[in-house]
Amino acid sequence: MTTSPEEKALLADAYQVKRENQQRNPADTTAAIQRGLAMARTRQSGRTVRIKWITAVLVTVLAAGWFLIGPLGNYGQQTATYTEPVIHWGVLEPFRDISTDMEKVTITSALNNGYVQLIDQTVTSGIYQFTVNAVMADENRITVLYTARTDASQEIYSNVDMKMTDASTGYLLDNGSAGVMHFSKDKHTVYGRNTIERSRNKPLPEQVNIQFQLSSVVPDVVENSENGEKERKYQFSKKMNLSFALDPKFSIPKTEIINVNRTFTVGGHEVMLSEVELSPLVTRVRFVYEPEQEIDYKTKLSITDVVQPIEIITATKGGKQTKLPMVSGGATGDGMMYSFSSNLLDNPESMILILRGKPDKVYDDLQEAKKDELKIKIK
């Protein structure tokens, strides 16, 4: 199907908005949403708003099933500082800046343990150049680090379309992806990361193909829109392809399943932390709501509103602690599944899940709120 220039411009603008949102601090975005909702609820009840734990953005998740969302529930808590071991990223040093998001812990752990494959393959079309610098993969995810460039004649604008397939079968591997881009100072280069969610039930491909299309801004040229406003004019590359083999080490299963089956009560509801799935690139935590009862959609929604994970604290040999922030969450048939960063390759000896202990309580002091946090031992 041919895409018109107008449609492509809309796609480029949509990507730009998405990219700008991704470059913002996710905790700040969530805090703004939650402050607005808290104020609205308080106006209805006539109480004064101070700090209140609420989460409402999972309504869509429960209705749509597994759907990736941004980090939740950071409002009312100071943004944590996630320390990482000192490491020189070598040829991947430019990607340190795009790793300031919630995936930084995971990527750092992978680099420290040599769980990365340098690709350094480039394809060029006209003024556009695209390089796959490195890849990391496990049973659950494939993460690609790439560089996109234009020549000096135009500024790069976005990566309009990117999908990954099994090079042998053509099977689309993108079951849901998240990405981020970081612009360099010269405005002609971006460093990007794209993370593909995949199923453990399917074998990891031996070779993958990435199809992509880049866009740029035509300098000093504007177009008049239907309402008479001037808009930037974009230029698009042709669709390009780049294939590479995956290192066989990624096909060696490393996933660990911990059957926790611990039940706790929060907000008057019984919730079970049923299992935790650990792999090099992601930590997944599954909750079952009211495990001994049949519950309806409204009840699931109310429980989701009060079950608010914050982070996982791991400790390796010697007592070094690492905070694994929450990355995303999605509905399951009987509860929720949340994804966190991972440092499985660091061989953590203990893991503690931290949740909001009293989601309906109003606090004047953040330290007081921290005292109420609920801690559940994973191992």
mmCIF file of C-alpha atoms in Angstrom, residues 78-366:
data_model
loop_
_atom_site.group_PDB
_atom_site.id
_atom_site.type_symbol
_atom_site.label_atom_id
_atom_site.label_comp_id
_atom_site.label_asym_id
_atom_site.label_seq_id
_atom_site.Cartn_x
_atom_site.Cartn_y
_atom_site.Cartn_z
ATOM 1 C CA GLN A 78 11.322 11.534 45.319
ATOM 2 C CA THR A 79 12.776 10.250 42.067
ATOM 3 C CA ALA A 80 15.253 7.565 43.011
ATOM 4 C CA THR A 81 18.869 7.830 41.962
ATOM 5 C CA TYR A 82 19.880 4.598 40.291
ATOM 6 C CA THR A 83 23.580 4.041 40.698
ATOM 7 C CA GLU A 84 25.478 1.911 38.242
ATOM 8 C CA PRO A 85 28.931 0.342 38.318
ATOM 9 C CA VAL A 86 31.629 2.424 36.682
ATOM 10 C CA ILE A 87 31.975 1.133 33.173
ATOM 11 C CA HIS A 88 33.452 2.483 29.958
ATOM 12 C CA TRP A 89 30.998 1.769 27.191
ATOM 13 C CA GLY A 90 33.690 1.786 24.523
ATOM 14 C CA VAL A 91 32.245 2.197 21.012
ATOM 15 C CA LEU A 92 28.760 2.288 22.571
ATOM 16 C CA GLU A 93 29.546 5.354 24.690
ATOM 17 C CA PRO A 94 27.119 7.609 22.720
ATOM 18 C CA PHE A 95 24.257 5.388 23.888
ATOM 19 C CA ARG A 96 24.844 6.183 27.545
ATOM 20 C CA ASP A 97 22.760 9.347 27.097
ATOM 21 C CA ILE A 98 19.715 7.498 25.729
ATOM 22 C CA SER A 99 19.985 5.013 28.577
ATOM 23 C CA THR A 100 18.959 7.482 31.272
ATOM 24 C CA ASP A 101 15.449 6.025 31.116
ATOM 25 C CA MET A 102 14.167 3.036 33.071
ATOM 26 C CA GLU A 103 16.215 0.600 30.967
ATOM 27 C CA LYS A 104 19.574 1.941 32.129
ATOM 28 C CA VAL A 105 20.022 -0.662 34.862
ATOM 29 C CA THR A 106 19.352 -3.494 32.406
ATOM 30 C CA ILE A 107 21.718 -2.247 29.716
ATOM 31 C CA THR A 108 24.469 -1.567 32.249
ATOM 32 C CA SER A 109 24.151 -5.082 33.660
ATOM 33 C CA ALA A 110 24.294 -6.563 30.147
ATOM 34 C CA LEU A 111 27.407 -4.559 29.235
ATOM 35 C CA ASN A 112 29.164 -5.404 32.492
ATOM 36 C CA ASN A 113 28.616 -9.098 31.848
ATOM 37 C CA GLY A 114 29.502 -9.101 28.137
ATOM 38 C CA TYR A 115 25.907 -9.863 27.194
ATOM 39 C CA VAL A 116 26.009 -7.744 24.033
ATOM 40 C CA GLN A 117 26.746 -8.353 20.358
ATOM 41 C CA LEU A 118 28.457 -5.612 18.360
ATOM 42 C CA ILE A 119 26.978 -5.463 14.846
ATOM 43 C CA ASP A 120 28.315 -2.274 13.188
ATOM 44 C CA GLN A 121 26.472 -2.760 9.900
ATOM 45 C CA THR A 122 25.427 0.235 7.795
ATOM 46 C CA VAL A 123 23.049 0.816 4.907
ATOM 47 C CA THR A 124 22.921 4.091 2.928
ATOM 48 C CA SER A 125 20.239 5.590 0.694
ATOM 49 C CA GLY A 126 20.783 9.069 -0.724
ATOM 50 C CA ILE A 127 21.362 11.505 2.139
ATOM 51 C CA TYR A 128 20.362 8.907 4.756
ATOM 52 C CA GLN A 129 22.537 6.442 6.642
ATOM 53 C CA PHE A 130 21.430 3.860 9.182
ATOM 54 C CA THR A 131 23.733 1.752 11.353
ATOM 55 C CA VAL A 132 22.881 -1.090 13.708
ATOM 56 C CA ASN A 133 25.560 -0.743 16.361
ATOM 57 C CA ALA A 134 24.701 -3.529 18.806
ATOM 58 C CA VAL A 135 22.006 -5.948 19.907
ATOM 59 C CA MET A 136 21.035 -7.781 23.114
ATOM 60 C CA ALA A 137 18.462 -10.570 23.192
ATOM 61 C CA ASP A 138 16.939 -13.196 25.440
ATOM 62 C CA GLU A 139 13.779 -15.301 25.516
ATOM 63 C CA ASN A 140 11.601 -12.261 26.224
ATOM 64 C CA ARG A 141 13.167 -9.318 24.452
ATOM 65 C CA ILE A 142 15.392 -8.084 21.654
ATOM 66 C CA THR A 143 17.027 -4.688 22.164
ATOM 67 C CA VAL A 144 18.711 -2.909 19.251
ATOM 68 C CA LEU A 145 21.037 0.109 19.518
ATOM 69 C CA TYR A 146 21.260 2.074 16.288
ATOM 70 C CA THR A 147 22.505 5.324 14.745
ATOM 71 C CA ALA A 148 20.646 7.278 12.053
ATOM 72 C CA ARG A 149 22.244 10.122 10.087
ATOM 73 C CA THR A 150 21.638 12.605 7.310
ATOM 74 C CA ASP A 151 24.264 14.560 5.396
ATOM 75 C CA ALA A 152 24.862 18.269 6.004
ATOM 76 C CA SER A 153 22.054 19.344 3.658
ATOM 77 C CA GLN A 154 19.159 18.425 5.968
ATOM 78 C CA GLU A 155 18.464 17.901 9.660
ATOM 79 C CA ILE A 156 17.301 14.434 10.640
ATOM 80 C CA TYR A 157 13.744 14.374 11.971
ATOM 81 C CA SER A 158 12.679 10.883 12.983
ATOM 82 C CA ASN A 159 12.601 7.169 12.378
ATOM 83 C CA VAL A 160 9.116 6.935 10.837
ATOM 84 C CA ASP A 161 8.721 3.206 10.547
ATOM 85 C CA MET A 162 10.758 0.346 11.998
ATOM 86 C CA LYS A 163 9.896 -3.317 12.229
ATOM 87 C CA MET A 164 11.847 -6.504 12.855
ATOM 88 C CA THR A 165 11.200 -9.880 11.246
ATOM 89 C CA ASP A 166 12.722 -13.346 11.270
ATOM 90 C CA ALA A 167 14.943 -13.166 8.181
ATOM 91 C CA SER A 168 14.292 -16.837 7.343
ATOM 92 C CA THR A 169 10.509 -16.936 7.660
ATOM 93 C CA GLY A 170 9.449 -13.294 7.408
ATOM 94 C CA TYR A 171 7.560 -13.672 10.707
ATOM 95 C CA LEU A 172 6.998 -10.296 12.383
ATOM 96 C CA LEU A 173 8.804 -10.263 15.723
ATOM 97 C CA ASP A 174 7.361 -6.994 16.966
ATOM 98 C CA ASN A 175 4.646 -8.026 19.436
ATOM 99 C CA GLY A 176 4.887 -4.616 21.063
ATOM 100 C CA SER A 177 7.927 -2.375 21.171
ATOM 101 C CA ALA A 178 9.255 0.644 22.976
ATOM 102 C CA GLY A 179 11.946 2.979 21.756
ATOM 103 C CA VAL A 180 13.773 6.183 22.501
ATOM 104 C CA MET A 181 15.938 8.523 20.436
ATOM 105 C CA HIS A 182 18.606 11.017 21.470
ATOM 106 C CA PHE A 183 19.658 13.853 19.151
ATOM 107 C CA SER A 184 23.315 14.753 18.956
ATOM 108 C CA LYS A 185 24.453 18.384 18.955
ATOM 109 C CA ASP A 186 24.941 18.541 15.173
ATOM 110 C CA LYS A 187 21.236 17.819 14.445
ATOM 111 C CA HIS A 188 22.222 15.362 11.740
ATOM 112 C CA THR A 189 22.670 12.319 13.975
ATOM 113 C CA VAL A 190 20.396 10.438 16.349
ATOM 114 C CA TYR A 191 21.207 7.528 18.617
ATOM 115 C CA GLY A 192 18.290 5.199 19.156
ATOM 116 C CA ARG A 193 17.209 2.157 21.110
ATOM 117 C CA ASN A 194 14.326 -0.107 20.140
ATOM 118 C CA THR A 195 13.116 -2.918 22.399
ATOM 119 C CA ILE A 196 10.978 -5.719 20.980
ATOM 120 C CA GLU A 197 8.768 -7.815 23.251
ATOM 121 C CA ARG A 198 8.679 -11.452 22.193
ATOM 122 C CA SER A 199 7.193 -14.750 23.317
ATOM 123 C CA ARG A 200 9.237 -17.379 25.152
ATOM 124 C CA ASN A 201 7.174 -20.011 23.359
ATOM 125 C CA LYS A 202 8.868 -19.176 20.054
ATOM 126 C CA PRO A 203 12.535 -19.916 19.373
ATOM 127 C CA LEU A 204 14.879 -16.984 18.937
ATOM 128 C CA PRO A 205 15.589 -16.428 15.209
ATOM 129 C CA GLU A 206 19.058 -17.188 13.938
ATOM 130 C CA GLN A 207 18.966 -14.074 11.766
ATOM 131 C CA VAL A 208 16.762 -10.981 11.867
ATOM 132 C CA ASN A 209 15.853 -8.317 9.335
ATOM 133 C CA ILE A 210 15.115 -4.703 10.241
ATOM 134 C CA GLN A 211 13.048 -2.587 7.867
ATOM 135 C CA PHE A 212 13.006 1.140 8.498
ATOM 136 C CA GLN A 213 12.359 4.547 6.981
ATOM 137 C CA LEU A 214 13.929 7.834 8.029
ATOM 138 C CA SER A 215 12.676 11.391 7.635
ATOM 139 C CA SER A 216 14.348 14.789 7.567
ATOM 140 C CA VAL A 217 13.351 18.461 7.477
ATOM 141 C CA VAL A 218 13.762 20.266 4.153
ATOM 142 C CA PRO A 219 15.602 23.502 5.047
ATOM 143 C CA ASP A 220 13.919 26.884 4.553
ATOM 144 C CA VAL A 221 10.844 25.311 2.938
ATOM 145 C CA VAL A 222 7.338 25.433 4.381
ATOM 146 C CA GLU A 223 3.965 24.309 3.084
ATOM 147 C CA ASN A 224 0.597 25.948 3.602
ATOM 148 C CA SER A 225 -1.915 23.706 5.338
ATOM 149 C CA GLU A 226 -5.660 23.760 4.743
ATOM 150 C CA ASN A 227 -6.174 26.352 7.465
ATOM 151 C CA GLY A 228 -3.505 28.640 6.013
ATOM 152 C CA GLU A 229 -0.839 27.937 8.603
ATOM 153 C CA LYS A 230 2.692 27.271 7.454
ATOM 154 C CA GLU A 231 4.112 23.850 8.203
ATOM 155 C CA ARG A 232 7.519 22.295 7.836
ATOM 156 C CA LYS A 233 8.125 20.156 4.798
ATOM 157 C CA TYR A 234 9.553 16.692 5.317
ATOM 158 C CA GLN A 235 11.536 14.420 3.098
ATOM 159 C CA PHE A 236 11.451 10.653 3.475
ATOM 160 C CA SER A 237 13.955 7.978 2.618
ATOM 161 C CA LYS A 238 12.871 4.911 0.762
ATOM 162 C CA LYS A 239 12.242 1.893 2.952
ATOM 163 C CA MET A 240 15.546 0.219 3.695
ATOM 164 C CA ASN A 241 16.506 -3.187 5.051
ATOM 165 C CA LEU A 242 19.402 -4.476 7.108
ATOM 166 C CA SER A 243 19.904 -8.117 8.142
ATOM 167 C CA PHE A 244 22.277 -9.681 10.646
ATOM 168 C CA ALA A 245 22.746 -12.976 12.484
ATOM 169 C CA LEU A 246 22.143 -13.158 16.223
ATOM 170 C CA ASP A 247 24.908 -14.485 18.447
ATOM 171 C CA PRO A 248 24.069 -18.094 19.450
ATOM 172 C CA LYS A 249 24.734 -17.178 23.098
ATOM 173 C CA PHE A 250 21.382 -15.383 23.152
ATOM 174 C CA SER A 251 19.598 -18.658 22.375
ATOM 175 C CA ILE A 252 20.850 -20.348 25.543
ATOM 176 C CA PRO A 253 17.911 -20.207 28.004
ATOM 177 C CA LYS A 254 18.692 -18.140 31.079
ATOM 178 C CA THR A 255 15.165 -17.423 32.309
ATOM 179 C CA GLU A 256 14.423 -18.309 35.929
ATOM 180 C CA ILE A 257 10.895 -18.736 37.305
ATOM 181 C CA ILE A 258 10.374 -18.167 41.031
ATOM 182 C CA ASN A 259 7.039 -19.405 42.355
ATOM 183 C CA VAL A 260 6.509 -16.976 45.212
ATOM 184 C CA ASN A 261 2.795 -17.545 46.030
ATOM 185 C CA ARG A 262 2.728 -14.981 48.844
ATOM 186 C CA THR A 263 -0.585 -13.382 49.763
ATOM 187 C CA PHE A 264 -0.969 -9.917 51.252
ATOM 188 C CA THR A 265 -3.761 -7.438 51.869
ATOM 189 C CA VAL A 266 -3.745 -3.908 50.472
ATOM 190 C CA GLY A 267 -6.644 -1.474 50.390
ATOM 191 C CA GLY A 268 -8.915 -4.152 51.830
ATOM 192 C CA HIS A 269 -8.241 -6.566 48.946
ATOM 193 C CA GLU A 270 -6.398 -9.877 49.012
ATOM 194 C CA VAL A 271 -3.646 -10.090 46.424
ATOM 195 C CA MET A 272 -1.177 -12.874 45.692
ATOM 196 C CA LEU A 273 2.306 -12.368 44.284
ATOM 197 C CA SER A 274 2.205 -15.620 42.340
ATOM 198 C CA GLU A 275 5.459 -15.726 40.381
ATOM 199 C CA VAL A 276 8.460 -13.719 39.275
ATOM 200 C CA GLU A 277 10.141 -14.356 35.938
ATOM 201 C CA LEU A 278 13.789 -13.348 35.645
ATOM 202 C CA SER A 279 15.669 -13.031 32.373
ATOM 203 C CA PRO A 280 18.758 -10.982 31.419
ATOM 204 C CA LEU A 281 16.695 -8.150 29.891
ATOM 205 C CA VAL A 282 13.501 -8.026 31.971
ATOM 206 C CA THR A 283 12.006 -8.945 35.353
ATOM 207 C CA ARG A 284 8.288 -9.791 35.259
ATOM 208 C CA VAL A 285 6.095 -9.889 38.349
ATOM 209 C CA ARG A 286 2.641 -11.456 38.274
ATOM 210 C CA PHE A 287 -0.181 -10.590 40.693
ATOM 211 C CA VAL A 288 -3.407 -12.568 41.117
ATOM 212 C CA TYR A 289 -6.347 -10.616 42.523
ATOM 213 C CA GLU A 290 -8.631 -12.238 45.127
ATOM 214 C CA PRO A 291 -7.196 -15.698 44.279
ATOM 215 C CA GLU A 292 -10.037 -17.663 45.879
ATOM 216 C CA GLN A 293 -12.882 -15.648 44.365
ATOM 217 C CA GLU A 294 -14.531 -14.855 41.046
ATOM 218 C CA ILE A 295 -14.333 -11.101 40.536
ATOM 219 C CA ASP A 296 -15.835 -8.798 37.916
ATOM 220 C CA TYR A 297 -14.217 -6.078 35.819
ATOM 221 C CA LYS A 298 -15.135 -3.280 38.223
ATOM 222 C CA THR A 299 -13.496 -5.117 41.123
ATOM 223 C CA LYS A 300 -10.361 -5.775 39.064
ATOM 224 C CA LEU A 301 -10.183 -2.078 38.288
ATOM 225 C CA SER A 302 -10.539 -1.079 41.932
ATOM 226 C CA ILE A 303 -7.803 -3.530 42.973
ATOM 227 C CA THR A 304 -5.494 -2.288 40.229
ATOM 228 C CA ASP A 305 -5.975 1.212 41.597
ATOM 229 C CA VAL A 306 -4.526 0.222 44.983
ATOM 230 C CA VAL A 307 -1.858 -2.336 43.994
ATOM 231 C CA GLN A 308 0.956 0.051 43.180
ATOM 232 C CA PRO A 309 4.444 -1.470 42.766
ATOM 233 C CA ILE A 310 7.358 0.944 43.087
ATOM 234 C CA GLU A 311 10.560 -0.995 42.493
ATOM 235 C CA ILE A 312 12.516 -4.150 43.263
ATOM 236 C CA ILE A 313 15.610 -3.979 45.481
ATOM 237 C CA THR A 314 18.241 -6.607 44.749
ATOM 238 C CA ALA A 315 21.405 -7.416 46.677
ATOM 239 C CA THR A 316 24.392 -9.237 45.238
ATOM 240 C CA LYS A 317 27.206 -10.962 47.066
ATOM 241 C CA GLY A 318 28.872 -8.483 49.384
ATOM 242 C CA GLY A 319 25.623 -6.615 50.033
ATOM 243 C CA LYS A 320 25.657 -4.256 47.034
ATOM 244 C CA GLN A 321 22.089 -3.095 46.406
ATOM 245 C CA THR A 322 20.512 -2.200 43.069
ATOM 246 C CA LYS A 323 17.091 -0.669 42.462
ATOM 247 C CA LEU A 324 15.139 -2.127 39.553
ATOM 248 C CA PRO A 325 12.532 0.472 38.497
ATOM 249 C CA MET A 326 9.205 -0.512 36.972
ATOM 250 C CA VAL A 327 9.132 -0.218 33.187
ATOM 251 C CA SER A 328 5.613 -1.237 32.148
ATOM 252 C CA GLY A 329 2.482 -3.113 33.138
ATOM 253 C CA GLY A 330 -0.416 -4.967 31.580
ATOM 254 C CA ALA A 331 -3.548 -6.913 32.443
ATOM 255 C CA THR A 332 -3.801 -10.688 32.673
ATOM 256 C CA GLY A 333 -6.961 -12.749 33.013
ATOM 257 C CA ASP A 334 -6.792 -12.841 36.803
ATOM 258 C CA GLY A 335 -4.720 -9.810 37.717
ATOM 259 C CA MET A 336 -1.732 -7.842 36.440
ATOM 260 C CA MET A 337 1.771 -8.452 35.132
ATOM 261 C CA TYR A 338 4.401 -5.753 35.720
ATOM 262 C CA SER A 339 7.806 -5.512 34.052
ATOM 263 C CA PHE A 340 10.871 -4.158 35.820
ATOM 264 C CA SER A 341 14.495 -3.657 34.838
ATOM 265 C CA SER A 342 16.793 -6.651 35.282
ATOM 266 C CA ASN A 343 20.205 -7.398 36.723
ATOM 267 C CA LEU A 344 19.899 -11.182 36.596
ATOM 268 C CA LEU A 345 23.377 -11.423 35.074
ATOM 269 C CA ASP A 346 24.811 -9.889 38.262
ATOM 270 C CA ASN A 347 23.551 -12.965 40.174
ATOM 271 C CA PRO A 348 21.479 -11.203 42.849
ATOM 272 C CA GLU A 349 21.216 -13.227 46.044
ATOM 273 C CA SER A 350 18.095 -11.470 47.340
ATOM 274 C CA MET A 351 15.158 -9.556 45.857
ATOM 275 C CA ILE A 352 12.556 -7.452 47.670
ATOM 276 C CA LEU A 353 9.474 -6.033 45.945
ATOM 277 C CA ILE A 354 8.362 -2.612 47.232
ATOM 278 C CA LEU A 355 4.706 -1.515 46.975
ATOM 279 C CA ARG A 356 2.627 1.353 48.308
ATOM 280 C CA GLY A 357 1.423 0.106 51.653
ATOM 281 C CA LYS A 358 -1.550 2.420 52.219
ATOM 282 C CA PRO A 359 -2.651 3.824 48.855
ATOM 283 C CA ASP A 360 -5.597 5.794 50.283
ATOM 284 C CA LYS A 361 -3.630 7.516 53.025
ATOM 285 C CA VAL A 362 -2.809 11.210 52.717
ATOM 286 C CA TYR A 363 0.698 12.175 53.783
ATOM 287 C CA ASP A 364 2.343 15.432 54.770
ATOM 288 C CA ASP A 365 5.812 13.924 54.853
ATOM 289 C CA LEU A 366 7.487 11.705 52.254
#
